[in-house]
Structures are given as structure tokens and as C-alpha cells.
Amino acid sequence: MSAPSTTPSAGTAPRRAHVAGRTKLDFWFDAVILLAYTVAYSYGFTGVVIHEWLGIGIGIALLLHLTLHWDWAIRTTRRLLDPRGHDKVIWLVNLALLFAMTLCVASGIAISRVALPELGITTLQTPFWFRLHVLTAEVTVGLVPVHVALRWRWIAGVGRRMLVWRPRGRSQ
Amino acid sequence: MKFLRQFAAVVAVVAVVVLLGLAWNRFAPSLPGEGPGGEAVPVQGNVVKAAPHAVKLSPGGRPGAHGALRINNGGGLGLDLGDLLQPENLAVLRYTAELEAAIIAAVVIVNASYRSLRRSRRAKTGMPPPRDTDLS
């Protein structure tokens, strides 16, 4: 890939639109989480080892994702009772996703056959946690795309700004 | 400092959800029926998901006990990445990706239609558009 941003002397060379570092982080981090969940859900594709380690990674990523958007969660929760408040549907979807994904990762840890035993941790392996893992994974695989799609304008906007080359000298 | 404070709050919220799960297990250890993606079937000590409806087994792929898909890499503890690219394993990934893409497309269409409808209503009444909220 050419790198016009590294050749500032080229006055007419195309450049990418400026995107804030935090926005870039959100965009790529969320894309990686989506990809990781898609792969981890496909148990028949990954096999047990990748499935379990990827699941633990998703658990850590979930904590970071929630932390990065904690301000939004607090702000939107405070505005829930405001009749003009936005994002009520997204808030509900996100709350359901928080429960489903947390329980999915927690139950996955509870029934781990490879990752945790390898670390010397004994797991529960009871039918309840097996069934809870399958159930929450099914709910999550339905909610994750809804969570993504409800932000399609933001994704499209940031994606366009990051991927489209603009001629130098033009404003964004 | 702010990040750490928020991280601690997130960990506390997640811990509450996990505690609710533990309480569920303790006081009402029953769950609703399985979803459409297939039942969890224990096969020789492994939980193996039944093949999704869209997945067709290749001539080499054999259904296992109780109709569960026999996963080439399912029982092994080693990381045999070559198995990932086998057709019957790739079909599972493709099914998940198609399912997610279909849901995303449906929600985007509904959302765009709803916004378009609201915009045209607002144009008729002369109301200003609402400000968009950011993610952060």
C-alpha cells in the first residue's frame, strides 16, 4: 500500500481524511471483536482449543470495550426517562448483550476443558453451565449483528473517511 | 486514572451479572429450550453443536452420534490449523457469517426506512432534525 501521509512534500498527492485516534481505535477494536466472536461462535470451524482461548480473549476485550464506552452508557442511562432522549433501543439491545455475552463467557469458563485445566484451574462441568453457554451464545449471535447494525451510520461514516483517498488541499 | 475508575465500574457490573448467573444455577437450575442453531449434544465427553440447517456435509463428512456434526478438530487438544480449512469446517464459519450479515442487512434496512420516514414527516411539519449522538 502506498503511504502518501509519509511524504508530506507531495503537495498534490492524495491523502486519507483525518480521523481522530480514539475513533480509529473504536472502529478497529470493535471490528476485531466482531470477527473474533464470529470465529469463536463457529465451534465446528475452530475446534475446542481455539474456541476456548478466543472466548477468554473476547471476555477481556468485552471489559475493555465496555470501559471505552462507559461514558456513553452512563449518559444514556441518565437520559432514559427523558421523552426526547435518543438511543433507548440501542441501550436496551446493549443491556441484553451485556447479560448474554457476560454469561456466555462466564459459562464458557465454567465448562472449559482445555484452557483453564491447562492453567491448573478445575472447572465445574455441570449440565446447567453447558446449556447456559449454548443458550447465551445463540442469543449473542442474534444480538451482536443488531448491536453493529444500529450504528451503521457511524460505521459507514468512519469507514468512508478512513478508506477513501482525498486529493490534497480539499477540506473534509 | 479515569480509565481505571471506569474499568473498575465495568468489572463490578460484570461481576453482578456473573453472580446473577450463579444465583440462577443455585435457585432455579432450569433453562428454556435450545435455540435454532442446533442442540448441544455430548459426544464422548465433548459438547458438539449439531450442524446448522444450512450446512451440508461433504461426501467425506459424516454425522456423528445423535446427528451431531463430527468435528475434525473437536476432540483434539493440539492446534492443528490445517483442519480449519477443511470444507465441512469452513461451512460452519460461512453459516455464522451469513447469519450475521443477514441480520445486519435487515436491521440497516429497517433503520434506514424508519429514519427516512421520520425525515419526511419532519420536513412536512418543519421541525428541526434531532442531533446525532456519538459513541464515546
PDB file of C-alpha atoms in Angstrom:
ATOM      1  CA  MET A   1       0.000   0.000   0.000  1.00  0.00           C
ATOM      2  CA  SER A   2       1.311   3.450  -0.871  1.00  0.00           C
ATOM      3  CA  ALA A   3       1.803   5.831   2.022  1.00  0.00           C
ATOM      4  CA  PRO A   4       1.185   9.396   0.946  1.00  0.00           C
ATOM      5  CA  SER A   5       0.880  10.508   4.549  1.00  0.00           C
ATOM      6  CA  THR A   6       4.578   9.793   4.984  1.00  0.00           C
ATOM      7  CA  THR A   7       5.514  12.067   2.056  1.00  0.00           C
ATOM      8  CA  PRO A   8       4.295  15.471   3.132  1.00  0.00           C
ATOM      9  CA  SER A   9       6.247  17.250   0.403  1.00  0.00           C
ATOM     10  CA  ALA A  10       3.961  15.851  -2.277  1.00  0.00           C
ATOM     11  CA  GLY A  11       1.534  18.744  -2.362  1.00  0.00           C
ATOM     12  CA  THR A  12      -0.977  17.194  -4.744  1.00  0.00           C
ATOM     13  CA  ALA A  13      -0.731  13.586  -3.555  1.00  0.00           C
ATOM     14  CA  PRO A  14      -3.975  12.099  -2.277  1.00  0.00           C
ATOM     15  CA  ARG A  15      -4.394  11.614   1.467  1.00  0.00           C
ATOM     16  CA  ARG A  16      -6.875   9.992   3.784  1.00  0.00           C
ATOM     17  CA  ALA A  17      -9.352  12.167   5.638  1.00  0.00           C
ATOM     18  CA  HIS A  18      -8.298  12.898   9.209  1.00  0.00           C
ATOM     19  CA  VAL A  19      -9.908  10.557  11.709  1.00  0.00           C
ATOM     20  CA  ALA A  20      -9.323  11.020  15.429  1.00  0.00           C
ATOM     21  CA  GLY A  21      -7.160   8.394  17.099  1.00  0.00           C
ATOM     22  CA  ARG A  22      -9.885   7.403  19.521  1.00  0.00           C
ATOM     23  CA  THR A  23     -12.351   6.929  16.647  1.00  0.00           C
ATOM     24  CA  LYS A  24      -9.846   4.738  14.820  1.00  0.00           C
ATOM     25  CA  LEU A  25      -9.312   2.698  17.990  1.00  0.00           C
ATOM     26  CA  ASP A  26     -13.069   2.204  18.428  1.00  0.00           C
ATOM     27  CA  PHE A  27     -13.519   1.246  14.776  1.00  0.00           C
ATOM     28  CA  TRP A  28     -10.746  -1.331  14.548  1.00  0.00           C
ATOM     29  CA  PHE A  29     -11.151  -2.711  18.070  1.00  0.00           C
ATOM     30  CA  ASP A  30     -14.873  -3.276  17.503  1.00  0.00           C
ATOM     31  CA  ALA A  31     -14.169  -4.844  14.093  1.00  0.00           C
ATOM     32  CA  VAL A  32     -11.727  -7.276  15.721  1.00  0.00           C
ATOM     33  CA  ILE A  33     -14.260  -8.178  18.437  1.00  0.00           C
ATOM     34  CA  LEU A  34     -16.933  -8.832  15.780  1.00  0.00           C
ATOM     35  CA  LEU A  35     -14.567 -11.006  13.776  1.00  0.00           C
ATOM     36  CA  ALA A  36     -13.382 -12.839  16.896  1.00  0.00           C
ATOM     37  CA  TYR A  37     -16.934 -13.553  18.033  1.00  0.00           C
ATOM     38  CA  THR A  38     -17.915 -14.802  14.562  1.00  0.00           C
ATOM     39  CA  VAL A  39     -14.963 -17.183  14.552  1.00  0.00           C
ATOM     40  CA  ALA A  40     -15.418 -18.252  18.190  1.00  0.00           C
ATOM     41  CA  TYR A  41     -19.133 -18.983  17.659  1.00  0.00           C
ATOM     42  CA  SER A  42     -18.210 -21.275  14.763  1.00  0.00           C
ATOM     43  CA  TYR A  43     -17.108 -24.067  17.078  1.00  0.00           C
ATOM     44  CA  GLY A  44     -17.060 -26.551  14.236  1.00  0.00           C
ATOM     45  CA  PHE A  45     -14.542 -24.332  12.459  1.00  0.00           C
ATOM     46  CA  THR A  46     -12.204 -23.572  15.336  1.00  0.00           C
ATOM     47  CA  GLY A  47     -12.209 -26.728  17.404  1.00  0.00           C
ATOM     48  CA  VAL A  48     -12.120 -26.641  21.178  1.00  0.00           C
ATOM     49  CA  VAL A  49      -8.660 -25.126  21.755  1.00  0.00           C
ATOM     50  CA  ILE A  50      -9.033 -22.004  19.616  1.00  0.00           C
ATOM     51  CA  HIS A  51     -12.679 -21.677  20.721  1.00  0.00           C
ATOM     52  CA  GLU A  52     -11.745 -21.537  24.400  1.00  0.00           C
ATOM     53  CA  TRP A  53      -8.733 -19.222  24.157  1.00  0.00           C
ATOM     54  CA  LEU A  54     -10.588 -16.937  21.753  1.00  0.00           C
ATOM     55  CA  GLY A  55     -13.521 -16.880  24.178  1.00  0.00           C
ATOM     56  CA  ILE A  56     -11.267 -15.822  27.042  1.00  0.00           C
ATOM     57  CA  GLY A  57      -9.792 -13.132  24.789  1.00  0.00           C
ATOM     58  CA  ILE A  58     -13.289 -11.934  23.919  1.00  0.00           C
ATOM     59  CA  GLY A  59     -14.059 -11.727  27.642  1.00  0.00           C
ATOM     60  CA  ILE A  60     -11.095  -9.404  28.191  1.00  0.00           C
ATOM     61  CA  ALA A  61     -11.972  -7.422  25.044  1.00  0.00           C
ATOM     62  CA  LEU A  62     -15.546  -7.090  26.335  1.00  0.00           C
ATOM     63  CA  LEU A  63     -14.272  -5.479  29.543  1.00  0.00           C
ATOM     64  CA  LEU A  64     -12.158  -3.012  27.544  1.00  0.00           C
ATOM     65  CA  HIS A  65     -14.994  -2.288  25.105  1.00  0.00           C
ATOM     66  CA  LEU A  66     -17.358  -1.524  27.987  1.00  0.00           C
ATOM     67  CA  THR A  67     -14.735   0.684  29.634  1.00  0.00           C
ATOM     68  CA  LEU A  68     -14.138   2.651  26.425  1.00  0.00           C
ATOM     69  CA  HIS A  69     -17.897   3.301  26.110  1.00  0.00           C
ATOM     70  CA  TRP A  70     -18.695   3.694  29.806  1.00  0.00           C
ATOM     71  CA  ASP A  71     -19.362   7.423  29.391  1.00  0.00           C
ATOM     72  CA  TRP A  72     -21.980   6.660  26.724  1.00  0.00           C
ATOM     73  CA  ALA A  73     -23.610   4.048  28.977  1.00  0.00           C
ATOM     74  CA  ILE A  74     -23.868   6.449  31.923  1.00  0.00           C
ATOM     75  CA  ARG A  75     -25.053   9.372  29.774  1.00  0.00           C
ATOM     76  CA  THR A  76     -27.715   7.298  28.000  1.00  0.00           C
ATOM     77  CA  THR A  77     -28.901   5.667  31.229  1.00  0.00           C
ATOM     78  CA  ARG A  78     -29.433   9.126  32.766  1.00  0.00           C
ATOM     79  CA  ARG A  79     -31.437  10.219  29.703  1.00  0.00           C
ATOM     80  CA  LEU A  80     -33.707   7.166  29.677  1.00  0.00           C
ATOM     81  CA  LEU A  81     -36.561   8.960  31.376  1.00  0.00           C
ATOM     82  CA  ASP A  82     -36.268  11.973  29.089  1.00  0.00           C
ATOM     83  CA  PRO A  83     -39.022  11.607  26.447  1.00  0.00           C
ATOM     84  CA  ARG A  84     -36.755  13.318  23.906  1.00  0.00           C
ATOM     85  CA  GLY A  85     -33.808  11.089  24.806  1.00  0.00           C
ATOM     86  CA  HIS A  86     -32.207   9.124  21.988  1.00  0.00           C
ATOM     87  CA  ASP A  87     -30.662   5.684  21.894  1.00  0.00           C
ATOM     88  CA  LYS A  88     -33.311   3.902  24.007  1.00  0.00           C
ATOM     89  CA  VAL A  89     -33.447   0.922  21.636  1.00  0.00           C
ATOM     90  CA  ILE A  90     -29.656   0.751  21.437  1.00  0.00           C
ATOM     91  CA  TRP A  91     -29.468   0.967  25.239  1.00  0.00           C
ATOM     92  CA  LEU A  92     -31.863  -1.988  25.602  1.00  0.00           C
ATOM     93  CA  VAL A  93     -30.013  -4.055  22.987  1.00  0.00           C
ATOM     94  CA  ASN A  94     -26.706  -3.261  24.672  1.00  0.00           C
ATOM     95  CA  LEU A  95     -28.054  -4.223  28.105  1.00  0.00           C
ATOM     96  CA  ALA A  96     -29.313  -7.551  26.755  1.00  0.00           C
ATOM     97  CA  LEU A  97     -25.975  -8.066  25.032  1.00  0.00           C
ATOM     98  CA  LEU A  98     -24.116  -7.297  28.253  1.00  0.00           C
ATOM     99  CA  PHE A  99     -26.058 -10.038  30.062  1.00  0.00           C
ATOM    100  CA  ALA A 100     -25.864 -12.558  27.211  1.00  0.00           C
ATOM    101  CA  MET A 101     -22.185 -12.091  26.418  1.00  0.00           C
ATOM    102  CA  THR A 102     -21.074 -11.974  30.054  1.00  0.00           C
ATOM    103  CA  LEU A 103     -22.972 -15.160  30.874  1.00  0.00           C
ATOM    104  CA  CYS A 104     -21.691 -16.753  27.651  1.00  0.00           C
ATOM    105  CA  VAL A 105     -18.066 -16.089  28.571  1.00  0.00           C
ATOM    106  CA  ALA A 106     -18.620 -16.984  32.246  1.00  0.00           C
ATOM    107  CA  SER A 107     -20.361 -20.268  31.405  1.00  0.00           C
ATOM    108  CA  GLY A 108     -17.673 -20.992  28.814  1.00  0.00           C
ATOM    109  CA  ILE A 109     -15.059 -20.570  31.519  1.00  0.00           C
ATOM    110  CA  ALA A 110     -17.113 -22.806  33.815  1.00  0.00           C
ATOM    111  CA  ILE A 111     -17.147 -25.647  31.274  1.00  0.00           C
ATOM    112  CA  SER A 112     -13.634 -25.141  29.925  1.00  0.00           C
ATOM    113  CA  ARG A 113     -11.968 -28.442  29.078  1.00  0.00           C
ATOM    114  CA  VAL A 114      -8.637 -27.176  27.789  1.00  0.00           C
ATOM    115  CA  ALA A 115      -7.729 -23.586  28.632  1.00  0.00           C
ATOM    116  CA  LEU A 116      -8.437 -23.483  32.357  1.00  0.00           C
ATOM    117  CA  PRO A 117      -7.327 -27.049  33.157  1.00  0.00           C
ATOM    118  CA  GLU A 118      -4.084 -26.146  31.362  1.00  0.00           C
ATOM    119  CA  LEU A 119      -3.686 -23.307  33.869  1.00  0.00           C
ATOM    120  CA  GLY A 120      -4.330 -25.730  36.720  1.00  0.00           C
ATOM    121  CA  ILE A 121      -7.880 -24.486  37.392  1.00  0.00           C
ATOM    122  CA  THR A 122     -10.625 -27.076  37.912  1.00  0.00           C
ATOM    123  CA  THR A 123     -13.876 -26.276  36.128  1.00  0.00           C
ATOM    124  CA  LEU A 124     -17.498 -27.022  37.040  1.00  0.00           C
ATOM    125  CA  GLN A 125     -18.628 -29.089  34.003  1.00  0.00           C
ATOM    126  CA  THR A 126     -22.289 -29.271  35.040  1.00  0.00           C
ATOM    127  CA  PRO A 127     -25.199 -29.565  32.552  1.00  0.00           C
ATOM    128  CA  PHE A 128     -26.590 -26.176  33.650  1.00  0.00           C
ATOM    129  CA  TRP A 129     -23.463 -24.330  32.508  1.00  0.00           C
ATOM    130  CA  PHE A 130     -23.297 -26.332  29.260  1.00  0.00           C
ATOM    131  CA  ARG A 131     -26.889 -25.399  28.436  1.00  0.00           C
ATOM    132  CA  LEU A 132     -26.442 -21.792  29.579  1.00  0.00           C
ATOM    133  CA  HIS A 133     -23.379 -21.495  27.328  1.00  0.00           C
ATOM    134  CA  VAL A 134     -25.273 -22.730  24.256  1.00  0.00           C
ATOM    135  CA  LEU A 135     -28.323 -20.575  25.031  1.00  0.00           C
ATOM    136  CA  THR A 136     -26.394 -17.358  25.644  1.00  0.00           C
ATOM    137  CA  ALA A 137     -24.220 -17.985  22.573  1.00  0.00           C
ATOM    138  CA  GLU A 138     -27.385 -18.245  20.439  1.00  0.00           C
ATOM    139  CA  VAL A 139     -28.796 -15.050  21.962  1.00  0.00           C
ATOM    140  CA  THR A 140     -25.473 -13.271  21.499  1.00  0.00           C
ATOM    141  CA  VAL A 141     -25.128 -14.284  17.861  1.00  0.00           C
ATOM    142  CA  GLY A 142     -28.509 -12.662  17.270  1.00  0.00           C
ATOM    143  CA  LEU A 143     -27.768  -9.514  19.279  1.00  0.00           C
ATOM    144  CA  VAL A 144     -24.220  -8.787  18.066  1.00  0.00           C
ATOM    145  CA  PRO A 145     -25.293  -8.011  14.471  1.00  0.00           C
ATOM    146  CA  VAL A 146     -28.177  -5.879  15.783  1.00  0.00           C
ATOM    147  CA  HIS A 147     -25.699  -4.019  18.021  1.00  0.00           C
ATOM    148  CA  VAL A 148     -23.473  -3.424  14.983  1.00  0.00           C
ATOM    149  CA  ALA A 149     -26.282  -2.550  12.597  1.00  0.00           C
ATOM    150  CA  LEU A 150     -27.840   0.054  14.894  1.00  0.00           C
ATOM    151  CA  ARG A 151     -24.584   2.030  14.470  1.00  0.00           C
ATOM    152  CA  TRP A 152     -24.391   1.558  10.712  1.00  0.00           C
ATOM    153  CA  ARG A 153     -24.279   5.298  10.008  1.00  0.00           C
ATOM    154  CA  TRP A 154     -21.303   5.784  12.323  1.00  0.00           C
ATOM    155  CA  ILE A 155     -19.548   2.732  10.839  1.00  0.00           C
ATOM    156  CA  ALA A 156     -20.223   3.856   7.292  1.00  0.00           C
ATOM    157  CA  GLY A 157     -19.089   7.403   8.068  1.00  0.00           C
ATOM    158  CA  VAL A 158     -15.851   6.424   9.797  1.00  0.00           C
ATOM    159  CA  GLY A 159     -15.145   3.671   7.268  1.00  0.00           C
ATOM    160  CA  ARG A 160     -15.585   6.077   4.374  1.00  0.00           C
ATOM    161  CA  ARG A 161     -13.327   8.682   5.986  1.00  0.00           C
ATOM    162  CA  MET A 162     -10.623   6.133   6.731  1.00  0.00           C
ATOM    163  CA  LEU A 163     -10.669   4.231   3.474  1.00  0.00           C
ATOM    164  CA  VAL A 164     -11.410   6.857   0.858  1.00  0.00           C
ATOM    165  CA  TRP A 165      -8.468   8.797  -0.551  1.00  0.00           C
ATOM    166  CA  ARG A 166      -8.999  12.534  -0.991  1.00  0.00           C
ATOM    167  CA  PRO A 167      -6.967  14.898  -3.137  1.00  0.00           C
ATOM    168  CA  ARG A 168      -4.683  17.153  -1.098  1.00  0.00           C
ATOM    169  CA  GLY A 169      -5.861  20.654  -0.395  1.00  0.00           C
ATOM    170  CA  ARG A 170      -9.545  19.820  -0.197  1.00  0.00           C
ATOM    171  CA  SER A 171     -11.347  20.229   3.080  1.00  0.00           C
ATOM    172  CA  GLN A 172     -13.088  17.167   4.597  1.00  0.00           C
TER     173      GLN A 172
ATOM    174  CA  MET B   1      -6.943   7.442  36.331  1.00  0.00           C
ATOM    175  CA  LYS B   2     -10.337   7.934  34.737  1.00  0.00           C
ATOM    176  CA  PHE B   3      -9.824   4.770  32.675  1.00  0.00           C
ATOM    177  CA  LEU B   4      -9.033   2.749  35.800  1.00  0.00           C
ATOM    178  CA  ARG B   5     -12.080   4.117  37.598  1.00  0.00           C
ATOM    179  CA  GLN B   6     -14.303   3.217  34.663  1.00  0.00           C
ATOM    180  CA  PHE B   7     -12.651  -0.195  34.321  1.00  0.00           C
ATOM    181  CA  ALA B   8     -13.375  -0.896  37.994  1.00  0.00           C
ATOM    182  CA  ALA B   9     -17.009   0.087  37.460  1.00  0.00           C
ATOM    183  CA  VAL B  10     -17.252  -2.236  34.438  1.00  0.00           C
ATOM    184  CA  VAL B  11     -15.702  -5.125  36.380  1.00  0.00           C
ATOM    185  CA  ALA B  12     -18.241  -4.526  39.167  1.00  0.00           C
ATOM    186  CA  VAL B  13     -21.164  -4.596  36.698  1.00  0.00           C
ATOM    187  CA  VAL B  14     -19.852  -7.759  35.026  1.00  0.00           C
ATOM    188  CA  ALA B  15     -19.360  -9.360  38.460  1.00  0.00           C
ATOM    189  CA  VAL B  16     -23.006  -8.623  39.311  1.00  0.00           C
ATOM    190  CA  VAL B  17     -24.125 -10.346  36.080  1.00  0.00           C
ATOM    191  CA  VAL B  18     -21.930 -13.366  36.845  1.00  0.00           C
ATOM    192  CA  LEU B  19     -23.358 -13.503  40.383  1.00  0.00           C
ATOM    193  CA  LEU B  20     -26.862 -13.457  38.892  1.00  0.00           C
ATOM    194  CA  GLY B  21     -25.832 -16.431  36.748  1.00  0.00           C
ATOM    195  CA  LEU B  22     -24.555 -18.262  39.814  1.00  0.00           C
ATOM    196  CA  ALA B  23     -27.778 -17.471  41.660  1.00  0.00           C
ATOM    197  CA  TRP B  24     -29.759 -18.781  38.699  1.00  0.00           C
ATOM    198  CA  ASN B  25     -27.793 -22.027  38.871  1.00  0.00           C
ATOM    199  CA  ARG B  26     -28.312 -22.231  42.645  1.00  0.00           C
ATOM    200  CA  PHE B  27     -32.026 -21.422  42.906  1.00  0.00           C
ATOM    201  CA  ALA B  28     -33.575 -22.280  39.522  1.00  0.00           C
ATOM    202  CA  PRO B  29     -31.233 -24.531  37.565  1.00  0.00           C
ATOM    203  CA  SER B  30     -33.510 -24.899  34.535  1.00  0.00           C
ATOM    204  CA  LEU B  31     -33.248 -23.177  31.194  1.00  0.00           C
ATOM    205  CA  PRO B  32     -35.550 -22.534  28.244  1.00  0.00           C
ATOM    206  CA  GLY B  33     -35.313 -24.803  25.175  1.00  0.00           C
ATOM    207  CA  GLU B  34     -32.404 -24.702  22.790  1.00  0.00           C
ATOM    208  CA  GLY B  35     -32.207 -22.125  20.013  1.00  0.00           C
ATOM    209  CA  PRO B  36     -32.495 -22.733  16.270  1.00  0.00           C
ATOM    210  CA  GLY B  37     -28.771 -23.138  15.821  1.00  0.00           C
ATOM    211  CA  GLY B  38     -28.922 -26.734  16.985  1.00  0.00           C
ATOM    212  CA  GLU B  39     -28.896 -28.572  20.253  1.00  0.00           C
ATOM    213  CA  ALA B  40     -25.796 -29.194  22.310  1.00  0.00           C
ATOM    214  CA  VAL B  41     -25.081 -32.884  22.181  1.00  0.00           C
ATOM    215  CA  PRO B  42     -22.489 -34.513  24.391  1.00  0.00           C
ATOM    216  CA  VAL B  43     -20.383 -36.833  22.247  1.00  0.00           C
ATOM    217  CA  GLN B  44     -17.815 -38.898  24.112  1.00  0.00           C
ATOM    218  CA  GLY B  45     -17.484 -36.228  26.753  1.00  0.00           C
ATOM    219  CA  ASN B  46     -17.331 -33.346  24.268  1.00  0.00           C
ATOM    220  CA  VAL B  47     -20.122 -30.872  23.696  1.00  0.00           C
ATOM    221  CA  VAL B  48     -20.609 -30.708  19.963  1.00  0.00           C
ATOM    222  CA  LYS B  49     -23.159 -28.469  18.304  1.00  0.00           C
ATOM    223  CA  ALA B  50     -25.409 -30.065  15.733  1.00  0.00           C
ATOM    224  CA  ALA B  51     -24.802 -28.844  12.226  1.00  0.00           C
ATOM    225  CA  PRO B  52     -26.828 -25.753  11.353  1.00  0.00           C
ATOM    226  CA  HIS B  53     -29.586 -26.340   8.799  1.00  0.00           C
ATOM    227  CA  ALA B  54     -27.652 -24.520   6.077  1.00  0.00           C
ATOM    228  CA  VAL B  55     -24.575 -26.689   6.492  1.00  0.00           C
ATOM    229  CA  LYS B  56     -24.378 -29.601   4.094  1.00  0.00           C
ATOM    230  CA  LEU B  57     -21.898 -32.308   4.845  1.00  0.00           C
ATOM    231  CA  SER B  58     -19.373 -33.018   2.150  1.00  0.00           C
ATOM    232  CA  PRO B  59     -19.048 -36.644   0.968  1.00  0.00           C
ATOM    233  CA  GLY B  60     -16.185 -37.100   3.426  1.00  0.00           C
ATOM    234  CA  GLY B  61     -18.016 -35.540   6.371  1.00  0.00           C
ATOM    235  CA  ARG B  62     -20.016 -37.967   8.499  1.00  0.00           C
ATOM    236  CA  PRO B  63     -22.680 -37.091  11.007  1.00  0.00           C
ATOM    237  CA  GLY B  64     -21.759 -38.326  14.450  1.00  0.00           C
ATOM    238  CA  ALA B  65     -23.919 -39.649  17.260  1.00  0.00           C
ATOM    239  CA  HIS B  66     -27.406 -38.091  17.572  1.00  0.00           C
ATOM    240  CA  GLY B  67     -26.915 -36.332  14.228  1.00  0.00           C
ATOM    241  CA  ALA B  68     -24.166 -34.154  15.591  1.00  0.00           C
ATOM    242  CA  LEU B  69     -21.502 -32.998  13.181  1.00  0.00           C
ATOM    243  CA  ARG B  70     -18.282 -34.855  13.743  1.00  0.00           C
ATOM    244  CA  ILE B  71     -15.763 -32.082  14.064  1.00  0.00           C
ATOM    245  CA  ASN B  72     -12.358 -32.938  12.776  1.00  0.00           C
ATOM    246  CA  ASN B  73     -10.580 -30.830  15.340  1.00  0.00           C
ATOM    247  CA  GLY B  74     -13.238 -31.014  18.056  1.00  0.00           C
ATOM    248  CA  GLY B  75     -11.691 -33.586  20.323  1.00  0.00           C
ATOM    249  CA  GLY B  76      -8.032 -32.850  19.927  1.00  0.00           C
ATOM    250  CA  LEU B  77      -6.035 -30.713  22.289  1.00  0.00           C
ATOM    251  CA  GLY B  78      -3.484 -29.724  19.657  1.00  0.00           C
ATOM    252  CA  LEU B  79      -3.725 -26.674  17.423  1.00  0.00           C
ATOM    253  CA  ASP B  80      -3.998 -28.304  14.014  1.00  0.00           C
ATOM    254  CA  LEU B  81      -4.697 -25.216  11.960  1.00  0.00           C
ATOM    255  CA  GLY B  82      -4.892 -27.272   8.769  1.00  0.00           C
ATOM    256  CA  ASP B  83      -8.277 -28.611   9.910  1.00  0.00           C
ATOM    257  CA  LEU B  84      -9.734 -25.113   9.870  1.00  0.00           C
ATOM    258  CA  LEU B  85      -9.667 -25.027   6.092  1.00  0.00           C
ATOM    259  CA  GLN B  86     -11.497 -28.320   5.554  1.00  0.00           C
ATOM    260  CA  PRO B  87     -14.752 -27.750   3.657  1.00  0.00           C
ATOM    261  CA  GLU B  88     -17.105 -29.017   6.377  1.00  0.00           C
ATOM    262  CA  ASN B  89     -15.400 -26.820   8.988  1.00  0.00           C
ATOM    263  CA  LEU B  90     -15.390 -23.766   6.725  1.00  0.00           C
ATOM    264  CA  ALA B  91     -19.120 -24.287   6.127  1.00  0.00           C
ATOM    265  CA  VAL B  92     -19.760 -23.659   9.827  1.00  0.00           C
ATOM    266  CA  LEU B  93     -17.893 -20.335   9.703  1.00  0.00           C
ATOM    267  CA  ARG B  94     -19.655 -19.355   6.487  1.00  0.00           C
ATOM    268  CA  TYR B  95     -23.034 -20.112   8.072  1.00  0.00           C
ATOM    269  CA  THR B  96     -22.258 -17.836  11.059  1.00  0.00           C
ATOM    270  CA  ALA B  97     -21.020 -15.034   8.809  1.00  0.00           C
ATOM    271  CA  GLU B  98     -24.096 -15.305   6.564  1.00  0.00           C
ATOM    272  CA  LEU B  99     -26.413 -15.304   9.585  1.00  0.00           C
ATOM    273  CA  GLU B 100     -24.799 -12.158  10.983  1.00  0.00           C
ATOM    274  CA  ALA B 101     -24.748 -10.453   7.587  1.00  0.00           C
ATOM    275  CA  ALA B 102     -28.451 -11.209   7.090  1.00  0.00           C
ATOM    276  CA  ILE B 103     -29.367  -9.747  10.497  1.00  0.00           C
ATOM    277  CA  ILE B 104     -27.206  -6.659   9.903  1.00  0.00           C
ATOM    278  CA  ALA B 105     -28.806  -6.109   6.484  1.00  0.00           C
ATOM    279  CA  ALA B 106     -32.318  -6.481   7.900  1.00  0.00           C
ATOM    280  CA  VAL B 107     -31.689  -4.044  10.770  1.00  0.00           C
ATOM    281  CA  VAL B 108     -29.996  -1.489   8.487  1.00  0.00           C
ATOM    282  CA  ILE B 109     -32.929  -1.600   6.047  1.00  0.00           C
ATOM    283  CA  VAL B 110     -35.478  -1.183   8.850  1.00  0.00           C
ATOM    284  CA  ASN B 111     -33.425   1.575  10.498  1.00  0.00           C
ATOM    285  CA  ALA B 112     -32.854   3.467   7.239  1.00  0.00           C
ATOM    286  CA  SER B 113     -36.546   3.218   6.322  1.00  0.00           C
ATOM    287  CA  TYR B 114     -37.558   4.482   9.760  1.00  0.00           C
ATOM    288  CA  ARG B 115     -35.148   7.423   9.536  1.00  0.00           C
ATOM    289  CA  SER B 116     -36.338   8.254   6.043  1.00  0.00           C
ATOM    290  CA  LEU B 117     -39.946   8.194   7.216  1.00  0.00           C
ATOM    291  CA  ARG B 118     -39.159  10.435  10.188  1.00  0.00           C
ATOM    292  CA  ARG B 119     -37.219  12.845   7.977  1.00  0.00           C
ATOM    293  CA  SER B 120     -40.097  13.202   5.527  1.00  0.00           C
ATOM    294  CA  ARG B 121     -42.567  13.747   8.401  1.00  0.00           C
ATOM    295  CA  ARG B 122     -40.280  16.362   9.895  1.00  0.00           C
ATOM    296  CA  ALA B 123     -39.923  18.097   6.539  1.00  0.00           C
ATOM    297  CA  LYS B 124     -43.712  18.359   6.324  1.00  0.00           C
ATOM    298  CA  THR B 125     -44.067  19.834   9.806  1.00  0.00           C
ATOM    299  CA  GLY B 126     -40.942  21.993   9.541  1.00  0.00           C
ATOM    300  CA  MET B 127     -39.355  20.596  12.709  1.00  0.00           C
ATOM    301  CA  PRO B 128     -35.529  20.707  13.008  1.00  0.00           C
ATOM    302  CA  PRO B 129     -33.729  17.337  12.811  1.00  0.00           C
ATOM    303  CA  PRO B 130     -32.521  15.848  16.105  1.00  0.00           C
ATOM    304  CA  ARG B 131     -28.820  15.967  16.828  1.00  0.00           C
ATOM    305  CA  ASP B 132     -26.996  12.701  16.421  1.00  0.00           C
ATOM    306  CA  THR B 133     -25.353  11.180  19.443  1.00  0.00           C
ATOM    307  CA  ASP B 134     -21.777   9.987  19.363  1.00  0.00           C
ATOM    308  CA  LEU B 135     -20.457   6.673  20.615  1.00  0.00           C
ATOM    309  CA  SER B 136     -17.913   7.779  23.112  1.00  0.00           C
TER     310      SER B 136
END
